[in-house]
GROMACS .gro file of C-alpha atoms in nm:
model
  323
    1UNK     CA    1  -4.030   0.476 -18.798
    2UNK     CA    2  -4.373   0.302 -18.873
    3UNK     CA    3  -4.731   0.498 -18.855
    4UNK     CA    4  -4.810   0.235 -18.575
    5UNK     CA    5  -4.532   0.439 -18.393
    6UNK     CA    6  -4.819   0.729 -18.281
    7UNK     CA    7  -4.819   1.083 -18.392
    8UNK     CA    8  -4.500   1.190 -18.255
    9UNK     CA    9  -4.299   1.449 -18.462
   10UNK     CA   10  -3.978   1.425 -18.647
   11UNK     CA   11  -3.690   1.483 -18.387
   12UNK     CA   12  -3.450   1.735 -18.417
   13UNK     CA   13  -3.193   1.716 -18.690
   14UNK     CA   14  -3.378   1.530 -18.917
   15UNK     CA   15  -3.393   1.716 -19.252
   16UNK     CA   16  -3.678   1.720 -19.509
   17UNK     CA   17  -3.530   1.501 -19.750
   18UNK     CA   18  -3.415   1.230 -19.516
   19UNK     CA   19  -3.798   1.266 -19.358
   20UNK     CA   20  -3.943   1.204 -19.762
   21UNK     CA   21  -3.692   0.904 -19.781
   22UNK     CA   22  -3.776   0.731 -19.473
   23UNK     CA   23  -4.135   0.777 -19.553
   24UNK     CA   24  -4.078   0.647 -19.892
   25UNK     CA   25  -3.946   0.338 -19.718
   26UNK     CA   26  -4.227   0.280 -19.520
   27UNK     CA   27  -4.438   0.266 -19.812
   28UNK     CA   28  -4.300   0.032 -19.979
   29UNK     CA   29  -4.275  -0.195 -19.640
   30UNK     CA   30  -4.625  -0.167 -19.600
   31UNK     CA   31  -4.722  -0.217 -20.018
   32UNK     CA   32  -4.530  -0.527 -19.987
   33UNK     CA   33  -4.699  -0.645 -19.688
   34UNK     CA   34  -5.025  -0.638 -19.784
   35UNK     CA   35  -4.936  -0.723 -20.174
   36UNK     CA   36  -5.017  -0.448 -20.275
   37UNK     CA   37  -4.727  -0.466 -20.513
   38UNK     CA   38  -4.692  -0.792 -20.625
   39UNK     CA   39  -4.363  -0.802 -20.806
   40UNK     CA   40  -3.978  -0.630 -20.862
   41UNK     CA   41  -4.149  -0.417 -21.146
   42UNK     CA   42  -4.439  -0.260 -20.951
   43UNK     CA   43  -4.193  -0.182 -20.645
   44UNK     CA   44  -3.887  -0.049 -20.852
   45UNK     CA   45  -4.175   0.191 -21.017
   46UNK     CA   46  -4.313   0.254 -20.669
   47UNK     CA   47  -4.014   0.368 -20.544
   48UNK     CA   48  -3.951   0.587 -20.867
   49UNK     CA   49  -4.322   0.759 -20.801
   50UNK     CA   50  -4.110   0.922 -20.467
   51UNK     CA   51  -4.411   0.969 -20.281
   52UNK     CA   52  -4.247   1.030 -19.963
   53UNK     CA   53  -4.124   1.350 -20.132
   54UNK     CA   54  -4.497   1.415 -20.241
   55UNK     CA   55  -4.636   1.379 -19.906
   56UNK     CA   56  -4.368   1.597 -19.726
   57UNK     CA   57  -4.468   1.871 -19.963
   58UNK     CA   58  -4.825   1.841 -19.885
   59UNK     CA   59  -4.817   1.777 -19.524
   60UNK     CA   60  -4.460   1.984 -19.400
   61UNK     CA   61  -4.539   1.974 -19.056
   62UNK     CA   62  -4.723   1.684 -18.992
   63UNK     CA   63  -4.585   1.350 -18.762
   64UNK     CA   64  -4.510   1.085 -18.869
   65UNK     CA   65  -4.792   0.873 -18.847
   66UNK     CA   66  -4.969   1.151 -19.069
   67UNK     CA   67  -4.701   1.185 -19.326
   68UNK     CA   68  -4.709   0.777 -19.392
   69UNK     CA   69  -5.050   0.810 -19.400
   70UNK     CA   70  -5.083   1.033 -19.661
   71UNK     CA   71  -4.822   0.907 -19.856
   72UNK     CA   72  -4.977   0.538 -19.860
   73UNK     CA   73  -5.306   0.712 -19.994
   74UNK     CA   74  -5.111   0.824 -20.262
   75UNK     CA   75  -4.973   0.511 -20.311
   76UNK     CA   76  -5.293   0.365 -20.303
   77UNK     CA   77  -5.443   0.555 -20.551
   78UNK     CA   78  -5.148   0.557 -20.792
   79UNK     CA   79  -5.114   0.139 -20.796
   80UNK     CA   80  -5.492   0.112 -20.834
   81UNK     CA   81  -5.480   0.345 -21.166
   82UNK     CA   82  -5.201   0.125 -21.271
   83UNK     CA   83  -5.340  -0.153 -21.206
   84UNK     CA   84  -5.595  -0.079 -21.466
   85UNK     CA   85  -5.333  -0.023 -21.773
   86UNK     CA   86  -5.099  -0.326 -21.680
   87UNK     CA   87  -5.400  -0.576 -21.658
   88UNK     CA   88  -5.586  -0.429 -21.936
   89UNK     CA   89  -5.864  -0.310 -21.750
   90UNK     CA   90  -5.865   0.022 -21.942
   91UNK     CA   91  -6.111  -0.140 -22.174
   92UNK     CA   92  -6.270  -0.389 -22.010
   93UNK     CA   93  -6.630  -0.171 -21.801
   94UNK     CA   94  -6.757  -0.489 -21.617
   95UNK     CA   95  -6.389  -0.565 -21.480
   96UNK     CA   96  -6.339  -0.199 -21.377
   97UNK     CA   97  -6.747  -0.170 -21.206
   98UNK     CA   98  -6.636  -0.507 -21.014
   99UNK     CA   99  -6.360  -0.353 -20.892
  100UNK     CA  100  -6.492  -0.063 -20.777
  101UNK     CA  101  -6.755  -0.266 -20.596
  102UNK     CA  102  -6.532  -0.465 -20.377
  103UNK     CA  103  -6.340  -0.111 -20.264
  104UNK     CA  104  -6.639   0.034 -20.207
  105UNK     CA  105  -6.784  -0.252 -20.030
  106UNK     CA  106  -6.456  -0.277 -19.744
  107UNK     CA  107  -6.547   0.070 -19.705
  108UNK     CA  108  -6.924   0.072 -19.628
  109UNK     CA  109  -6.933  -0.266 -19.433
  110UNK     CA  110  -6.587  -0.185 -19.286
  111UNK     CA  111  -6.362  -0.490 -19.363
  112UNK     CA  112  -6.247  -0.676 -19.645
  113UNK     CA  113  -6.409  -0.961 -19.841
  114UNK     CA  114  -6.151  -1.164 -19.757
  115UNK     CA  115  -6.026  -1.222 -20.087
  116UNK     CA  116  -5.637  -1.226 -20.158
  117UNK     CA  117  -5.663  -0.882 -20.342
  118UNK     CA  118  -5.372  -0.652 -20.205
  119UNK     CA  119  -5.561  -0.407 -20.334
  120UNK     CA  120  -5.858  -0.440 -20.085
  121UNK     CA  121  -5.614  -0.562 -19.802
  122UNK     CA  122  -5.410  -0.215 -19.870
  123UNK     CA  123  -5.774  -0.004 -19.838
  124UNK     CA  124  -5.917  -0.229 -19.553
  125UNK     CA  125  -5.593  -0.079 -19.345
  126UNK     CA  126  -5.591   0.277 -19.508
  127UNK     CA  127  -5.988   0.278 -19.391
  128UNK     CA  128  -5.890   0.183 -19.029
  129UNK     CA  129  -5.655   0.436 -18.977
  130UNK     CA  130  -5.882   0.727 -19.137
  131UNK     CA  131  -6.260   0.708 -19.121
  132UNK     CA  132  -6.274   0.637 -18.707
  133UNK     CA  133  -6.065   1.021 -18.659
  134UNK     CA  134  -6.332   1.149 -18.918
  135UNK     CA  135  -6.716   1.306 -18.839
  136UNK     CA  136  -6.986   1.100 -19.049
  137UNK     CA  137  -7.022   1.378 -19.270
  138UNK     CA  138  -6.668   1.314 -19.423
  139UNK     CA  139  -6.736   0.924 -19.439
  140UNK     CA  140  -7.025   1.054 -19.660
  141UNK     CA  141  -6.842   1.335 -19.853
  142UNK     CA  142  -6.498   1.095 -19.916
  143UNK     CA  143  -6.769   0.774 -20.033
  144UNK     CA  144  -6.917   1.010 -20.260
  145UNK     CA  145  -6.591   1.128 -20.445
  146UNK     CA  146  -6.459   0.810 -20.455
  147UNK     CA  147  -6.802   0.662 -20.591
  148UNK     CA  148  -6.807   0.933 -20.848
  149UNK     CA  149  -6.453   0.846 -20.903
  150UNK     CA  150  -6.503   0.488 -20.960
  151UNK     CA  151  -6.849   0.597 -21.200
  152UNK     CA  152  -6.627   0.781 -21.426
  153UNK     CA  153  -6.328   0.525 -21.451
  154UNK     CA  154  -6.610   0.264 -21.551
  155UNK     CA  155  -6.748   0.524 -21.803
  156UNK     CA  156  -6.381   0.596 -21.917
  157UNK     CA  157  -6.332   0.239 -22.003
  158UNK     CA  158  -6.695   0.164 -22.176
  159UNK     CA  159  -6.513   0.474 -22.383
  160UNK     CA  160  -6.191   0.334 -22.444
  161UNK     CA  161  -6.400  -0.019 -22.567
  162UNK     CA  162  -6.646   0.124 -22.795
  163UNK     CA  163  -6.398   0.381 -22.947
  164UNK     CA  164  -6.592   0.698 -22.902
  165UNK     CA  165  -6.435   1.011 -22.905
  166UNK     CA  166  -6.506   1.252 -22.672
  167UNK     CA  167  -6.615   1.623 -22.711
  168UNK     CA  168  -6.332   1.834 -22.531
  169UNK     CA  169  -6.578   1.975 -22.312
  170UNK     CA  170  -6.700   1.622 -22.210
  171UNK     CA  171  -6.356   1.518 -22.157
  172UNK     CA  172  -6.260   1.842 -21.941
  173UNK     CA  173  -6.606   1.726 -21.707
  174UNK     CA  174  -6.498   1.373 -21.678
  175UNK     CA  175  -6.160   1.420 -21.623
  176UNK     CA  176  -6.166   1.609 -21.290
  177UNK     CA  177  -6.375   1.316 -21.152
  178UNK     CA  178  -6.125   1.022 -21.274
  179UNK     CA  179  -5.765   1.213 -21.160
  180UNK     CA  180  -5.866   1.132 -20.761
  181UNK     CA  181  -5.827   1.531 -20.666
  182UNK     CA  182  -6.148   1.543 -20.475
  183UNK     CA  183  -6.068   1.204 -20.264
  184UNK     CA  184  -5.763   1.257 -20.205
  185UNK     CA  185  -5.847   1.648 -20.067
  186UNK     CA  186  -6.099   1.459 -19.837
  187UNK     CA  187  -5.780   1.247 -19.709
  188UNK     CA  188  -5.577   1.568 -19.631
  189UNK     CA  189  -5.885   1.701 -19.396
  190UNK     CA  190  -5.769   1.430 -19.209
  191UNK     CA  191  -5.405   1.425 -19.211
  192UNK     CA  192  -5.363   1.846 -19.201
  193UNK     CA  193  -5.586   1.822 -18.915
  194UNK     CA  194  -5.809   2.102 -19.129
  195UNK     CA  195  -6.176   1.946 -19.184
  196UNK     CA  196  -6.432   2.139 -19.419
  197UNK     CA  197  -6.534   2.452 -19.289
  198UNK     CA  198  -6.941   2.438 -19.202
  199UNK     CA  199  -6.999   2.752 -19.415
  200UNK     CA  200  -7.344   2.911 -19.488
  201UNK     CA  201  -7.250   2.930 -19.858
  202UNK     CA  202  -7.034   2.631 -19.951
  203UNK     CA  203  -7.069   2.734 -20.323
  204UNK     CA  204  -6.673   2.895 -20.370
  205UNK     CA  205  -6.563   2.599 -20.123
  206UNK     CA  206  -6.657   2.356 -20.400
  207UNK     CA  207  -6.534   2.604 -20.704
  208UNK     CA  208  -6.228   2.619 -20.516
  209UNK     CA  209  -6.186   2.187 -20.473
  210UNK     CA  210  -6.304   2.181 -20.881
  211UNK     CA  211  -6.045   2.397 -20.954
  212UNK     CA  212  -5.780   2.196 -20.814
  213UNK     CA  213  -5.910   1.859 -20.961
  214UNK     CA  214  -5.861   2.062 -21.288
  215UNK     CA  215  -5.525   2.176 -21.199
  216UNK     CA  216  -5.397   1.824 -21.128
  217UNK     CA  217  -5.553   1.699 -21.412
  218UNK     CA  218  -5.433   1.855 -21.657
  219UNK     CA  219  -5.085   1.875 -21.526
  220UNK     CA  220  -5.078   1.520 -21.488
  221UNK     CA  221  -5.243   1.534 -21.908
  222UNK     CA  222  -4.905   1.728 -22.023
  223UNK     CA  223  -4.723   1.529 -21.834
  224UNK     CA  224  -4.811   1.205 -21.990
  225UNK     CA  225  -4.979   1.284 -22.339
  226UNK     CA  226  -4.676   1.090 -22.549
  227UNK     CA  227  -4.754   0.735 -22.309
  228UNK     CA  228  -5.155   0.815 -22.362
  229UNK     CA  229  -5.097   0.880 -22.706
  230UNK     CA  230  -4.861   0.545 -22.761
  231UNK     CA  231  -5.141   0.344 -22.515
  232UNK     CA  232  -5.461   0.439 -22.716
  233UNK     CA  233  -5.586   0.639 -22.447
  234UNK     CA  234  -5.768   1.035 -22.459
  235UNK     CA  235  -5.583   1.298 -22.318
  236UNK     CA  236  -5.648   1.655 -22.281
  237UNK     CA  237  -5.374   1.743 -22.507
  238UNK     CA  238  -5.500   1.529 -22.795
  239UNK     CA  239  -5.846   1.554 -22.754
  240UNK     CA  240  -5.773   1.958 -22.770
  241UNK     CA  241  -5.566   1.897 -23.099
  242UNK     CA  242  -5.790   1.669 -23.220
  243UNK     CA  243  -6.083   1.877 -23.208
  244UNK     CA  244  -5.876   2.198 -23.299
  245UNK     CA  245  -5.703   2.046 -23.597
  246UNK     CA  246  -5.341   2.142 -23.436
  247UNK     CA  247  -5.062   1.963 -23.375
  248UNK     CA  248  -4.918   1.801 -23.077
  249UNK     CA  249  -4.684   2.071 -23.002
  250UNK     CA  250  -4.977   2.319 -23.038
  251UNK     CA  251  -5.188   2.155 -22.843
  252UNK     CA  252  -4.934   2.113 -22.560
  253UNK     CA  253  -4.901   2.449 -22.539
  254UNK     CA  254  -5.272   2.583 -22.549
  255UNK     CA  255  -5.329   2.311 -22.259
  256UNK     CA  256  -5.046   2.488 -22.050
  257UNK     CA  257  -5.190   2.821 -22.131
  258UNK     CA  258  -5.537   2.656 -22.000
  259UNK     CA  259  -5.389   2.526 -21.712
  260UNK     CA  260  -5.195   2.832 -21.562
  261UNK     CA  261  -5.541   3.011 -21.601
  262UNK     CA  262  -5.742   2.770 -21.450
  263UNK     CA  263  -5.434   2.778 -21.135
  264UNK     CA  264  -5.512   3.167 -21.162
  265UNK     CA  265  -5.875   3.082 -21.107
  266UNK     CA  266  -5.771   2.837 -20.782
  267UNK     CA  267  -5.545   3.101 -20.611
  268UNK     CA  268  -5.828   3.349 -20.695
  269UNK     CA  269  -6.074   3.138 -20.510
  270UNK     CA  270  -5.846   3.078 -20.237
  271UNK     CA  271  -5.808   3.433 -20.169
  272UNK     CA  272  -6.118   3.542 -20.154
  273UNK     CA  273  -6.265   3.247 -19.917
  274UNK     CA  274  -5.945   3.347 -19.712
  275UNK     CA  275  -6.030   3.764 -19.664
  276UNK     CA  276  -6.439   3.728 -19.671
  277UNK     CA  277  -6.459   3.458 -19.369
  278UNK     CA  278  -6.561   3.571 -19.069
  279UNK     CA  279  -6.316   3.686 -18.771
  280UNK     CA  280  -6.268   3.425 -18.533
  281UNK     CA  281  -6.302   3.049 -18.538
  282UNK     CA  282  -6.460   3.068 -18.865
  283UNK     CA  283  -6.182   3.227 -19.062
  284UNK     CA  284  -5.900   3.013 -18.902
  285UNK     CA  285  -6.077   2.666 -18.995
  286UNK     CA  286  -6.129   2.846 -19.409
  287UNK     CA  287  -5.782   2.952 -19.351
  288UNK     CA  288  -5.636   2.615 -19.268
  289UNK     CA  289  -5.828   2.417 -19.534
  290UNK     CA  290  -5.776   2.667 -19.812
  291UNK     CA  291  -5.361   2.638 -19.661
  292UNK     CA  292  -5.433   2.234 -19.716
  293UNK     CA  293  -5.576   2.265 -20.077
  294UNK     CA  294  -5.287   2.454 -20.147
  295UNK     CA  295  -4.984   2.298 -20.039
  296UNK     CA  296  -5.202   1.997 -20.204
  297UNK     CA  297  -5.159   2.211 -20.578
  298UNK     CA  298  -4.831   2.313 -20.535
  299UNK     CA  299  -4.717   1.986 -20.441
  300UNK     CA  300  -4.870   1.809 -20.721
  301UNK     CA  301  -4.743   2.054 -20.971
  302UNK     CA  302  -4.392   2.029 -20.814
  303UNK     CA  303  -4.427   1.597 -20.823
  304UNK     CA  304  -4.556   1.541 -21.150
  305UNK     CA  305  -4.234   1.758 -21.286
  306UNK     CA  306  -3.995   1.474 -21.090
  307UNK     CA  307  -4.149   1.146 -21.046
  308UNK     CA  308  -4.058   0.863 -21.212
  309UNK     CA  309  -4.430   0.733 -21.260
  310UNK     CA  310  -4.406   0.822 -21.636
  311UNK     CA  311  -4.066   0.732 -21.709
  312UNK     CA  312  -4.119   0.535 -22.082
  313UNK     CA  313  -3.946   0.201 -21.948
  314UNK     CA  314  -4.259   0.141 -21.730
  315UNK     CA  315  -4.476   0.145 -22.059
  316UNK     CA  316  -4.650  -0.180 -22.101
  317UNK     CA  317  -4.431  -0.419 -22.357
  318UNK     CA  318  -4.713  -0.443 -22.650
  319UNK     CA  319  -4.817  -0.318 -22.973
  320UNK     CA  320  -5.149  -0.111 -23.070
  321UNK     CA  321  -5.342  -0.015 -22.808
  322UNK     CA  322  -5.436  -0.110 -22.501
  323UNK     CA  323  -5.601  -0.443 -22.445
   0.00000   0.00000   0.00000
């Protein structure tokens, strides 16, 4: 069943796994519909991301329509980053700022340029089906994030060109804006039904949404440090054993030991937003975006254990670094 089918739930009998498979499937239908993969090797590797799975974990309850949705953000957002290592972009700023312009452009005029990019096609129709069921404060909040998202990608890649070798701090900073967390937590308001609370003191809100950017991050980091490391790219696990002088195996383990702290910190956060709201209306809207944020972590941490995305025979075929 299609997300044009409405909002209706999965019927009875129909088991998690076959609803993360037939999601899955939709994907791809609609990724191949709009181009958005163009060839056999970008949908084999799409289907080997299992995003269906991803999205079921993040959004358990949701219908249908919601639990495509989110998955084809995912999608989305995976392809694009992809997009930039298979065509080289990874080193080429100008390429990467143009980019960025056209997305951001079908967002703040509404439609495509026209052009035959799948990639603005694919956003044009994710756009439709979000930003009307959202306030104009989260059109602000998600362009934002994703501008900040698409400032730091352009940075990474005047980076990657000029050689310079960031400071681990600086990379920690940058790379919680270029993993897509903090858009992709805007998209779940939407699809969980849980929008930001209006709190007095958003302060720990934001801690909290940092704290999962960082979680994700440098998950995904340990996950793929030996393809980084073949591709030319920083990663937190050799940028930490670069500056610390250790070894990969070191480092890999210091970044895990960083990582489950800095998961302490989120669930820390998340409790105490959860017990210090106010009774009422006000706690149930924390409590339900807080809930979101975290089925977003431990799905994440659950996906980039079993997807395919990384598997080494999606590596780019050529020598060196990356173009």
């Amino acid at each position: 069943m299609s997300a044009e089918s409405g909002g209706d739930l999965a019927g009875p009998g129909v088991s998690d796994d076959d609803r993360a498979e037939e999601t899955g499937a939709a994907v791809l239908a609609w990724a191949q519909h709009l181009q958005l993969v163009t060839d056999t090797f970008e949908e084999q590797r799409l289907v080997a991301m299992r995003l269906g799975e991803f999205a079921a974990l993040i959004v358990p309850e949701a219908s249908v329509c919601d639990l495509e949705l989110t998955a084809r953000w995912a999608a989305f957002i995976c392809l694009v980053d992809d997009r930039f290592d298979r065509g080289g972009l990874v080193s080429r700023p100008d390429e990467v700022g143009a980019l960025f312009s056209r997305l951001l452009n079908v967002m703040v005029q509404g439609r495509a340029t026209g052009s035959d990019s799948g990639i603005e096609a694919a956003l044009d129709d994710l756009w439709r089906r979000t930003a009307p069921r959202m306030s104009m404060q989260w059109r602000d909040r998600f362009l934002a994030d994703y501008r900040d998202f698409a400032l730091a990608t352009r940075e990474e890649a005047t980076s990657h060109r000029d050689r310079i070798r960031l400071r681990l701090r600086d990379y920690v900073l940058r790379r919680r804006r270029t993993i897509t967390a903090l858009p992709m937590a805007d998209i779940l308001e939407c699809t969980t039904g849980a929008p930001w609370p209006g709190l007095p003191d958003e302060a720990r809100m934001r801690a909290l949404r940092l704290a999962a950017a960082d979680v994700a991050g440098w998950t995904n980091d340990l996950v793929s440090a030996e393809d980084d490391l073949l591709e030319g790219r920083d990663n937190l696990v050799t940028v930490l054993g670069r500056e610390r002088r250790c070894s990969l195996s070191s480092a890999r383990e210091q970044v895990t030991r960083m990582r489950d702290r800095r998961l302490q910190d989120f669930h820390a956060l998340a409790a105490s937003l959860t017990a210090e709201a106010a009774p009422g209306t006000e706690r149930e809207m924390v409590r339900r975006y807080v809930a979101g944020l975290e089925s977003f972590v431990a799905a994440t941490l659950h996906w980039l254990g079993v997807t395919g995305r990384f598997d080494a025979h999606w590596l780019p075929q050529r020598t060196g670094v990356c173009d």
